[in-house]
JSON list of C-alpha atoms in Angstrom, two decimals:
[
{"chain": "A", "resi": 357, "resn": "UNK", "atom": "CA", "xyz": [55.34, 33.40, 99.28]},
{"chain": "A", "resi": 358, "resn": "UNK", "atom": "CA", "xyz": [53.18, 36.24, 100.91]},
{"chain": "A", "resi": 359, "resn": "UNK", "atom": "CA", "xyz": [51.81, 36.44, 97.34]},
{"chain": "A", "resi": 360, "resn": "UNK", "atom": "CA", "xyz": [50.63, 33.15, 96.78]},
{"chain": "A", "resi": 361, "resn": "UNK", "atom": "CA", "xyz": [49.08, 33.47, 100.23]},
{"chain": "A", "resi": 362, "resn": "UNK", "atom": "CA", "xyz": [47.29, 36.19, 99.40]},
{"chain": "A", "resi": 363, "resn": "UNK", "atom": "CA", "xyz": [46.01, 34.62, 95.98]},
{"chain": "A", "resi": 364, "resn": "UNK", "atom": "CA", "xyz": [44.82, 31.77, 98.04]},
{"chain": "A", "resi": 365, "resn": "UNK", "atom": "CA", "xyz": [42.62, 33.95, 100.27]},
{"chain": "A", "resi": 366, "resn": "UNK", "atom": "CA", "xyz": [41.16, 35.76, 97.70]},
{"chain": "A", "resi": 367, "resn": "UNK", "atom": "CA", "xyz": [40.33, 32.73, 95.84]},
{"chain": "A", "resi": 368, "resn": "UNK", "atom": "CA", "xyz": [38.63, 31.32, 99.25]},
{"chain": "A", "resi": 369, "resn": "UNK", "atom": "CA", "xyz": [36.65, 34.31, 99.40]},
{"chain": "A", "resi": 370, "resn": "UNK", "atom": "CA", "xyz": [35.47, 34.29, 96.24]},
{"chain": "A", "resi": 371, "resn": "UNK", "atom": "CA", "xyz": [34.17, 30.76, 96.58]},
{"chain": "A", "resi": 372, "resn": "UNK", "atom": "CA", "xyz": [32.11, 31.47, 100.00]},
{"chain": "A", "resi": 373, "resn": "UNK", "atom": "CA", "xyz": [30.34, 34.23, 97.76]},
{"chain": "A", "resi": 374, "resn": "UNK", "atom": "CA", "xyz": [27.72, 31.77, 97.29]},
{"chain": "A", "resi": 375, "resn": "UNK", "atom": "CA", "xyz": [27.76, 30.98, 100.99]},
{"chain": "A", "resi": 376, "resn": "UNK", "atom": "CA", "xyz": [26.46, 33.67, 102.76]},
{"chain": "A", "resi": 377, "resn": "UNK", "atom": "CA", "xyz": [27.17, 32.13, 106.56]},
{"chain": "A", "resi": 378, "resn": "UNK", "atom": "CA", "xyz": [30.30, 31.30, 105.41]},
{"chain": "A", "resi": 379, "resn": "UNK", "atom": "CA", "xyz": [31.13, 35.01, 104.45]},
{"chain": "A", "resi": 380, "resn": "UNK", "atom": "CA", "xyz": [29.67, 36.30, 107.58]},
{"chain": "A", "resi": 381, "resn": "UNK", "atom": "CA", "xyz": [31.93, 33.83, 109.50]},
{"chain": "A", "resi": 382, "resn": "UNK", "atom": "CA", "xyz": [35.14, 34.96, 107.81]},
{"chain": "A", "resi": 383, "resn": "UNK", "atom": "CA", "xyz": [34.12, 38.77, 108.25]},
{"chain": "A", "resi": 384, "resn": "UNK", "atom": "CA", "xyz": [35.04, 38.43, 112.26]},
{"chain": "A", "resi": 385, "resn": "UNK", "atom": "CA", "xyz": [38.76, 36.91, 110.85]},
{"chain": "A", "resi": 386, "resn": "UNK", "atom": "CA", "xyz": [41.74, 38.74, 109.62]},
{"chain": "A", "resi": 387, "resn": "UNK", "atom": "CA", "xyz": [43.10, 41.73, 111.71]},
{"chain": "A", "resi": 388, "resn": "UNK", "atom": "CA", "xyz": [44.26, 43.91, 109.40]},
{"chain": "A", "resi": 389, "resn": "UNK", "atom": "CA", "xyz": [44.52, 47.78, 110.50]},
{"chain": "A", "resi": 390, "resn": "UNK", "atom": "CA", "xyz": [41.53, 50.16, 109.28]},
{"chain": "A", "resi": 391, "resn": "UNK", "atom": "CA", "xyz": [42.24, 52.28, 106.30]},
{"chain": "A", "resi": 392, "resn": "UNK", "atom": "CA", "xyz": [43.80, 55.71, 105.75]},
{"chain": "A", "resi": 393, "resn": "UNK", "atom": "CA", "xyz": [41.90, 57.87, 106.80]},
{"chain": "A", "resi": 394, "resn": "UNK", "atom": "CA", "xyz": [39.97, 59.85, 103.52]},
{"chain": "A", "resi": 395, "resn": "UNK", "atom": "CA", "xyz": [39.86, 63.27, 102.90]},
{"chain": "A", "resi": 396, "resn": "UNK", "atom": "CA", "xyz": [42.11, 63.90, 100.22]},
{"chain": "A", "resi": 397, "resn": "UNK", "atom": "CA", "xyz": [42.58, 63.44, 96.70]},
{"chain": "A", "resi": 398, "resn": "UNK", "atom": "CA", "xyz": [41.12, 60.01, 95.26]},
{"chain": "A", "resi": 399, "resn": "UNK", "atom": "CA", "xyz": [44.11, 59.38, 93.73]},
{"chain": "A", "resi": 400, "resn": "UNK", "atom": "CA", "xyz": [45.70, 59.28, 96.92]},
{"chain": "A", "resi": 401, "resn": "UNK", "atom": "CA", "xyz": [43.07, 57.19, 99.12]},
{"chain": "A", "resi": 402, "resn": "UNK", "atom": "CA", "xyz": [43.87, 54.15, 100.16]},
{"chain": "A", "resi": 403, "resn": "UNK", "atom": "CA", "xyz": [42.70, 51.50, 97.46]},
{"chain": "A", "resi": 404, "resn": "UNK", "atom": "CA", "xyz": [40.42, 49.51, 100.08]},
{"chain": "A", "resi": 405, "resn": "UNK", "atom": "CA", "xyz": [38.96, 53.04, 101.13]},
{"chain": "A", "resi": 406, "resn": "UNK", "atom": "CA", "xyz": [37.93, 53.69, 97.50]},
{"chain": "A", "resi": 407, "resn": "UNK", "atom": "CA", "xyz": [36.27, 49.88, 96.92]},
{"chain": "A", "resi": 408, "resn": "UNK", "atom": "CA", "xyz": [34.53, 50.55, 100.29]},
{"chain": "A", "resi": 409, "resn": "UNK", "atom": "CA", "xyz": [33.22, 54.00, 98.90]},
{"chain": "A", "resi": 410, "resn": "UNK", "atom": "CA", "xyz": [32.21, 52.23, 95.34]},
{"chain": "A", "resi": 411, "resn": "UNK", "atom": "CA", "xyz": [30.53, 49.57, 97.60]},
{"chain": "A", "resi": 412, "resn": "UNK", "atom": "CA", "xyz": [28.50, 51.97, 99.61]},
{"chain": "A", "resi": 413, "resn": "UNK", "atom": "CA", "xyz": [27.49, 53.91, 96.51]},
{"chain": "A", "resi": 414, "resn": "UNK", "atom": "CA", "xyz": [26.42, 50.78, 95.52]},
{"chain": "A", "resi": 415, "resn": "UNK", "atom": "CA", "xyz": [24.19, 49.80, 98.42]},
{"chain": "A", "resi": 416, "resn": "UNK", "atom": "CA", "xyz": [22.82, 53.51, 98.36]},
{"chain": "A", "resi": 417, "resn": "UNK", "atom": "CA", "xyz": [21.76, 52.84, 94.79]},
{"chain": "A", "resi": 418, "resn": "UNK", "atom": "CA", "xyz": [20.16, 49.35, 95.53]},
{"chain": "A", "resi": 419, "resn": "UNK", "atom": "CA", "xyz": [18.28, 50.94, 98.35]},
{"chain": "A", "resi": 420, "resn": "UNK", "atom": "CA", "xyz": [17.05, 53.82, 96.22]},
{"chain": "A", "resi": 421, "resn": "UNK", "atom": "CA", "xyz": [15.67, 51.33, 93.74]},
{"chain": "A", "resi": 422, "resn": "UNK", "atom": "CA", "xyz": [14.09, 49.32, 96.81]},
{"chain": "A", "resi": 423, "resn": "UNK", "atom": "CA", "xyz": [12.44, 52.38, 97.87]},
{"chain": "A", "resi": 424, "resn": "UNK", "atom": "CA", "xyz": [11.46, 53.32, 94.56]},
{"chain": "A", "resi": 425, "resn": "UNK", "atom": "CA", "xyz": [9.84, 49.99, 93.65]},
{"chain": "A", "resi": 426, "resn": "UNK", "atom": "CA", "xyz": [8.19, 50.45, 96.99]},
{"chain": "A", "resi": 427, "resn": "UNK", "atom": "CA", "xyz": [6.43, 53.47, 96.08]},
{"chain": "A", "resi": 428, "resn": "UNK", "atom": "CA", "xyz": [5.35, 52.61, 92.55]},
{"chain": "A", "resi": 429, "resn": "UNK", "atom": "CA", "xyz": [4.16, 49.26, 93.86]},
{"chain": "A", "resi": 430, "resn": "UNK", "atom": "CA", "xyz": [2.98, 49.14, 97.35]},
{"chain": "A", "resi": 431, "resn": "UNK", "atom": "CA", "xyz": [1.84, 45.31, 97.06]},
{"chain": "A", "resi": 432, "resn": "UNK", "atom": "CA", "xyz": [5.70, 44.72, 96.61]},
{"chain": "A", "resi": 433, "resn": "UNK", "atom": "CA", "xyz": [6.74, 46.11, 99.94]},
{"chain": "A", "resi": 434, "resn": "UNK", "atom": "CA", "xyz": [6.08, 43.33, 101.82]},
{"chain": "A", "resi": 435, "resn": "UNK", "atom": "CA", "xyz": [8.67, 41.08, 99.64]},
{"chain": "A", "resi": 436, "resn": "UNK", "atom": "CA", "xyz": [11.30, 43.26, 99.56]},
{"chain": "A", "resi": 437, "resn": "UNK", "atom": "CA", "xyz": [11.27, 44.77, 103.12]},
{"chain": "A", "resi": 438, "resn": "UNK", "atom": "CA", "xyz": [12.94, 42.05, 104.43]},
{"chain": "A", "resi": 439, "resn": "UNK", "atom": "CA", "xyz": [16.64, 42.47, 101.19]},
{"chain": "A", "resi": 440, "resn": "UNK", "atom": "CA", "xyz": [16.16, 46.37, 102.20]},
{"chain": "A", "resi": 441, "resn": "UNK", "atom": "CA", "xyz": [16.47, 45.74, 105.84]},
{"chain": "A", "resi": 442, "resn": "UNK", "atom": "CA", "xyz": [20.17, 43.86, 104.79]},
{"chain": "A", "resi": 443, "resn": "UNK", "atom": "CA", "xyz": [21.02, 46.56, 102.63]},
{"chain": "A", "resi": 444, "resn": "UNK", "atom": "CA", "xyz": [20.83, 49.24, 105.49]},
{"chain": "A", "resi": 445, "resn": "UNK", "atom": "CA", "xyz": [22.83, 46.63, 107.64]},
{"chain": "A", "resi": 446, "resn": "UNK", "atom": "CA", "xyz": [25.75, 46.79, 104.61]},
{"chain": "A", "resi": 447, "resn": "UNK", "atom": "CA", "xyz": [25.55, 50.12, 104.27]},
{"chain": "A", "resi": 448, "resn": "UNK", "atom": "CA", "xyz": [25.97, 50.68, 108.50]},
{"chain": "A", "resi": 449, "resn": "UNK", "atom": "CA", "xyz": [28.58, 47.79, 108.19]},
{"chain": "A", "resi": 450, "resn": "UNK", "atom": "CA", "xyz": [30.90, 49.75, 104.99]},
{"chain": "A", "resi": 451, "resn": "UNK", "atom": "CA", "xyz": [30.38, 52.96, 106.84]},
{"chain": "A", "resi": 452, "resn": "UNK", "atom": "CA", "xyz": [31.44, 51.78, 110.36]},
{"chain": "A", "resi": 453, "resn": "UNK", "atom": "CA", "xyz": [34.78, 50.28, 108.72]},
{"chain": "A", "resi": 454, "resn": "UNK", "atom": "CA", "xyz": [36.34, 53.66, 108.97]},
{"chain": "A", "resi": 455, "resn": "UNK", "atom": "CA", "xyz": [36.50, 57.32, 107.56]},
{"chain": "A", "resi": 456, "resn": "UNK", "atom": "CA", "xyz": [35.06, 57.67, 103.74]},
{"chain": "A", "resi": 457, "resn": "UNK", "atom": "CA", "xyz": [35.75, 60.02, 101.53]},
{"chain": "A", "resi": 458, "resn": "UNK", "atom": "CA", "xyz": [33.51, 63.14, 100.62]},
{"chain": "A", "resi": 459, "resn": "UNK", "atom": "CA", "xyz": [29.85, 61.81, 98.92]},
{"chain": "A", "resi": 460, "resn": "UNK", "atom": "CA", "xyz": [29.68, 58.81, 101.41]},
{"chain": "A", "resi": 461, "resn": "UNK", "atom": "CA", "xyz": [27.99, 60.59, 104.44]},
{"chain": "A", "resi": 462, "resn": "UNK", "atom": "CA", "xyz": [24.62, 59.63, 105.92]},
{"chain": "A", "resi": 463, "resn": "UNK", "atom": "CA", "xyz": [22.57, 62.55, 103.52]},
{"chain": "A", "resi": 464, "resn": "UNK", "atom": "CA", "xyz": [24.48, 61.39, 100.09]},
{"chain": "A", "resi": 465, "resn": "UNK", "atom": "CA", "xyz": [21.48, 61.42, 97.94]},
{"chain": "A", "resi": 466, "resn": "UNK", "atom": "CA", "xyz": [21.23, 58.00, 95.39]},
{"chain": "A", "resi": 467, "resn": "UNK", "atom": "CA", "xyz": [20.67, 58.45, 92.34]},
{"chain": "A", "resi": 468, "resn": "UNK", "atom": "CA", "xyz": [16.72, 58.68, 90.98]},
{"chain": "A", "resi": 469, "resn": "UNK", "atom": "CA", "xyz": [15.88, 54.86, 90.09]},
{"chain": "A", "resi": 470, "resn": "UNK", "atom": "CA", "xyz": [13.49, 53.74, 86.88]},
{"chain": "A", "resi": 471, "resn": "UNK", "atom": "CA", "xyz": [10.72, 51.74, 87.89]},
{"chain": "A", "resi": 472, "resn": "UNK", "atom": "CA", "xyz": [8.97, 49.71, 85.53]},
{"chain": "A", "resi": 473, "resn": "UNK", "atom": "CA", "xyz": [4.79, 50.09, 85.10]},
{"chain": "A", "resi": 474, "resn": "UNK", "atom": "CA", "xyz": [4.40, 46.16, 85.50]},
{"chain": "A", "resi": 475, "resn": "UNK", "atom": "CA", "xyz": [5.15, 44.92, 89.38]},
{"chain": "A", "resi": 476, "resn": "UNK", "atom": "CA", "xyz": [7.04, 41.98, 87.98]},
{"chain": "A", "resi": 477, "resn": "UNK", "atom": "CA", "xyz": [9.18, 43.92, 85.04]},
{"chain": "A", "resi": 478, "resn": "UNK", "atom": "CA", "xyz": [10.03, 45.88, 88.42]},
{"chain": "A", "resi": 479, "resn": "UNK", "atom": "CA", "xyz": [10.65, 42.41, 90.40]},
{"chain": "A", "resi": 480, "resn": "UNK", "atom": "CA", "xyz": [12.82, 41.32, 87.84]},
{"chain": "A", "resi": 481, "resn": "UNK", "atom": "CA", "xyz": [14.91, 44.60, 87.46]},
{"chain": "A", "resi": 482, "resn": "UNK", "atom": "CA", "xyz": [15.54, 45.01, 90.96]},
{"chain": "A", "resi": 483, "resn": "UNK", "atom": "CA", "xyz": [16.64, 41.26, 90.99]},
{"chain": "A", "resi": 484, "resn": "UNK", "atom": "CA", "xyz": [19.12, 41.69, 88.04]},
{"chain": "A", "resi": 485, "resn": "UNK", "atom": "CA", "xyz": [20.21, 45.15, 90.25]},
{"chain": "A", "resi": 486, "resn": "UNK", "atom": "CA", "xyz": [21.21, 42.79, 93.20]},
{"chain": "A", "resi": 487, "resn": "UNK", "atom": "CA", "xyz": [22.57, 40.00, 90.82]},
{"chain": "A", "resi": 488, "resn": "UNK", "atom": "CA", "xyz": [24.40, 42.48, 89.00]},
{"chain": "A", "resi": 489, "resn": "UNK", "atom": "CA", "xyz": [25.70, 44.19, 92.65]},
{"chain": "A", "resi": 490, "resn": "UNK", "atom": "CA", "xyz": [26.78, 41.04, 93.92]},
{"chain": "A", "resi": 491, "resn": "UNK", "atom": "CA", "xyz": [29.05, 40.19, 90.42]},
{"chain": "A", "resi": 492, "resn": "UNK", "atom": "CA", "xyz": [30.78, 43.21, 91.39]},
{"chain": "A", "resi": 493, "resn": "UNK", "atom": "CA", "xyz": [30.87, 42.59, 95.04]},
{"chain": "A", "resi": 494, "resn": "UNK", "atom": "CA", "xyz": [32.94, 39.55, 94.39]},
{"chain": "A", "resi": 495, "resn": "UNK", "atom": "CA", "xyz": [35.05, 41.31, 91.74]},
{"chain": "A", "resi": 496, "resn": "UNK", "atom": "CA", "xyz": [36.27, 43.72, 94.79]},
{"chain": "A", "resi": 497, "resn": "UNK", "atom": "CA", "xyz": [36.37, 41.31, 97.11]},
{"chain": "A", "resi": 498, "resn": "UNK", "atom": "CA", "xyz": [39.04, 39.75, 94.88]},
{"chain": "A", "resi": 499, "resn": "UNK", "atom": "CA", "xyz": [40.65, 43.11, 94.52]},
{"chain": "A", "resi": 500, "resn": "UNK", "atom": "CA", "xyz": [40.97, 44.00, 98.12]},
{"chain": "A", "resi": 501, "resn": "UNK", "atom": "CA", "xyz": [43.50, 43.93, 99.98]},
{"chain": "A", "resi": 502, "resn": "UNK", "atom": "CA", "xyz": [42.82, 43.97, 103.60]},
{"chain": "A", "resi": 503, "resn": "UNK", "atom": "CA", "xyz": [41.46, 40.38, 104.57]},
{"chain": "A", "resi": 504, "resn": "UNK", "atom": "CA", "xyz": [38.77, 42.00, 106.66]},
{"chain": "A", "resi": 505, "resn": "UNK", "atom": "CA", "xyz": [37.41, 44.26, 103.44]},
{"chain": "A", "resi": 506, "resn": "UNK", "atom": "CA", "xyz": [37.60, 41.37, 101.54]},
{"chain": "A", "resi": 507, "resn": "UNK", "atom": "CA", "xyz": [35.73, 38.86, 103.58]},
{"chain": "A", "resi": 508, "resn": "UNK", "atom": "CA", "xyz": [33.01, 42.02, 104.22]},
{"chain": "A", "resi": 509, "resn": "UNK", "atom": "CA", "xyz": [32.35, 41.98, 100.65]},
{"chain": "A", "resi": 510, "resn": "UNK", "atom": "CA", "xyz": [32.37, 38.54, 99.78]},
{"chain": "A", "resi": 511, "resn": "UNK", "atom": "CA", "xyz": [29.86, 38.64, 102.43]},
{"chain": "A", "resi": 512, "resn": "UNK", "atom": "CA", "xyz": [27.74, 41.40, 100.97]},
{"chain": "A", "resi": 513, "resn": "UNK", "atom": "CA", "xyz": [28.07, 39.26, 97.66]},
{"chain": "A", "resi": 514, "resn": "UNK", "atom": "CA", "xyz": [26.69, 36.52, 98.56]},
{"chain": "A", "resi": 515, "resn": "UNK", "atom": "CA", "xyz": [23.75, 38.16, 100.67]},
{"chain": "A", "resi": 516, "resn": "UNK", "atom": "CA", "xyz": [23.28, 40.25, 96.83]},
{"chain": "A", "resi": 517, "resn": "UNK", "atom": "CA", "xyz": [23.41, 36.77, 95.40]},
{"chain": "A", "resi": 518, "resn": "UNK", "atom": "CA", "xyz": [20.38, 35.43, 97.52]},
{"chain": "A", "resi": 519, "resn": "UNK", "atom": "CA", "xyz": [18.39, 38.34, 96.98]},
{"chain": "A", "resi": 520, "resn": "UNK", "atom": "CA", "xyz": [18.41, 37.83, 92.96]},
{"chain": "A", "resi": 521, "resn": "UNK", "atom": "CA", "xyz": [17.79, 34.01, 93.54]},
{"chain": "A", "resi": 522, "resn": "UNK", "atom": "CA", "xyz": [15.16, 34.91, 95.94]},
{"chain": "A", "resi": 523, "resn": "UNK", "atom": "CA", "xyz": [13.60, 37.29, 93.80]},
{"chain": "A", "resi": 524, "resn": "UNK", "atom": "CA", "xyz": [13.68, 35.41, 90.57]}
]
């Protein structure tokens, strides 16, 4: 019964991907307890502790490409200030959800991003980055299985979601 429960929820929270005040409003619901705590072996972190971690490499990676557009095409700042500023806002919301594991800190470096020559080859990349982020937002989301991870990502989904419709 607990199963099918679960299922349910996850299915829920897959839908409101595409309704970002939706996922915000289920991200206050659920009361689960906060992950182990990390240091230690991956193999032995807590599985919503190691989607959390994949999630803020993830929003370190979309923010290096952000900054990276930035800086090869000033004129774009402006446009994409406003998806950067809710990047940093998932990033401080993953990292205040409890202990990480090493490479998650404030200083972890993101990897070097690519930026196309043309300003809108660049658009277009970094919205198929935050279409592409928010497909596997919803995939972990699904695979979580604290309610209050899941409904955090689901949330982060569908805010990825918007920024690739927003940018297309």
């Amino acid at each position: 019964m607990t199963q099918r429960v679960d299922e349910g929820r996850r299915r829920l929270l897959a839908l409101v991907a595409g309704a970002p005040v939706l996922g915000v409003a289920l991200a206050a619901c659920g009361s689960d307890p906060r992950p182990k705590a990390a240091p230690g072996p991956r193999a032995t972190l807590d599985a919503d502790v190691k989607l959390r971690w994949r999630a803020v490499h993830a929003e370190q990676a979309l923010l290096a490409l952000h900054a990276a557009t930035v800086a090869a095409h000033p004129d774009l700042a402006e446009r994409l200030q406003p998806l950067t500023a809710h990047h940093d806002e998932h990033l401080a919301a993953l990292r205040d959800d409890g202990p990480l594991p090493y490479g998650a800190g404030d200083g972890a470096p993101a990897a070097a991003a690519e930026v196309a020559g043309d300003p809108e080859a660049a658009l277009a990349a970094v919205a198929d980055a935050e279409r592409a982020a928010a497909d596997a937002c919803v995939v972990a989301s699904l695979a979580a299985a604290g309610p209050r991870l899941a409904a955090m990502l689901a949330s982060v989904a569908a805010s990825e979601a918007g920024h690739g419709v927003v940018l297309a």
